[in-house]
């Protein structure tokens, strides 16, 4: 049986994601826990890219999982950062997977400031690695067959997805390895190989010959379609002609047809159609002979050839001596049915089973813009309504003041303190009166000084610790592997800066309190006086108590 076709991986240049993404985070989100969390997520994303693209990957499922996780993260992060040449510009450089360069020049590569380009190339590598993992499976057991079928279908789906999206993602002509023609052909090849794996599984499980024949015939069709795609040489990389791909496709097309004819001949024999049995075996023998003569250096069909020729010899012998059934022409034979058991895996993120979005809490850029517009319009509406309300309130207060309301309603008796003033006086006395307020204001400078001393001492301790850590790191070099103090205590320094700002604002607030106290000190003193003195200080609304009335009465 022919070897399976796998695809080489693309190579990428290193890209620093930390600096531009962190700059965007610090410019967009205020300093604090949320900003720190996003910066750590950016560092983790950069680490994930290095693991996925910065080193050779083994042909193992764990390496494929890393690629899929990175692809899923790119899909998740795309709407949350404004990736573009005018805003957040990240340039990704990738080499053509099939171009190995020449003696006088390097391989073809393309650099684009496009996250869609990065996603396309990462998905290509995931598909390529899936094809390599599938090709390494042991097809002599069920587990290997199932894994191979799974990965070939994943590769087919990934290549098909690139075919449908690459032009819109790049907005320019891509390199030949990710062109729609190339990845479309690769998708067909992977689907054909997945179908072949199901054929091998059915053969291993000794399923009915009718089923096996249909599976083989469908695989032959898939290989035939892929072979036809390779006829357009100008649109495909040289890899398809100089790396054994084209001859392998042609050979497998013939081999799968031969297998279909072989198993259909067994079915014909069971139905006592001995002439049809011989015709199908003859056709199978011709196909195997073609493979052996043209593609022997790529494919070994020795076992299949012996099996077909052995069955053909026995069938001819029985027919010549016993049945004497007429052998029809191949073109007159009934077409073998087809059974498709494969389907390209749909590429719908997340593809990784262990994917967790590093920026799960981050709001997408479009939503942020919508929220900003909403907040602006809401503020305009609220300010307009508040302005109207204030105008109405001022008008109402002016009318009430001209009518001496509500004071005129409270001062009915003219001889006692109004209830509202009495309640306020009692409240002031219960809270300690003027002395309590003066003591609190007096304590403010001392409390402020103490708080500043505590904060300064804390920051000084952090500075001393960082100095010691740097000295030890210089002294012990690699042996001093603890987290740098600058990184470890970054949240504490941010909190210290926040507390310092609070203290500065507190000084301003203290001055406002002093000014208001000085303004209202006389009235507060009056409220602290005994009831008779407070009553004497309040103007009376009783006309008999006024000075003018007393003068007239005397």
mmCIF file of C-alpha atoms in Angstrom, residues 6 15 99 132 145 158 173 189 200 208 234 265 306 348 378 383 418 434 441 449 476 503 509 545:
data_model
loop_
_atom_site.group_PDB
_atom_site.id
_atom_site.type_symbol
_atom_site.label_atom_id
_atom_site.label_comp_id
_atom_site.label_asym_id
_atom_site.label_seq_id
_atom_site.Cartn_x
_atom_site.Cartn_y
_atom_site.Cartn_z
ATOM 1 C CA UNK A 6 1.675 14.642 4.895
ATOM 2 C CA UNK A 15 7.174 38.656 17.008
ATOM 3 C CA UNK A 99 9.463 26.650 -1.072
ATOM 4 C CA UNK A 132 1.820 14.270 10.014
ATOM 5 C CA UNK A 145 -7.051 3.679 12.515
ATOM 6 C CA UNK A 158 -8.754 23.198 8.285
ATOM 7 C CA UNK A 173 -2.459 37.732 -3.073
ATOM 8 C CA UNK A 189 -6.127 14.718 -0.427
ATOM 9 C CA UNK A 200 -8.642 -0.324 5.899
ATOM 10 C CA UNK A 208 -19.247 -7.383 4.054
ATOM 11 C CA UNK A 234 0.579 26.922 -12.706
ATOM 12 C CA UNK A 265 -15.819 -9.737 -7.700
ATOM 13 C CA UNK A 306 -0.579 -11.567 -5.725
ATOM 14 C CA UNK A 348 -15.621 26.385 14.711
ATOM 15 C CA UNK A 378 -26.571 59.762 28.428
ATOM 16 C CA UNK A 383 -27.070 67.419 32.018
ATOM 17 C CA UNK A 418 -39.442 76.747 66.013
ATOM 18 C CA UNK A 434 -18.523 73.139 68.829
ATOM 19 C CA UNK A 441 -10.200 69.754 62.925
ATOM 20 C CA UNK A 449 1.336 63.316 59.064
ATOM 21 C CA UNK A 476 24.453 34.704 42.454
ATOM 22 C CA UNK A 503 -3.803 61.668 50.824
ATOM 23 C CA UNK A 509 -10.881 68.130 51.368
ATOM 24 C CA UNK A 545 -42.866 91.905 70.105
#
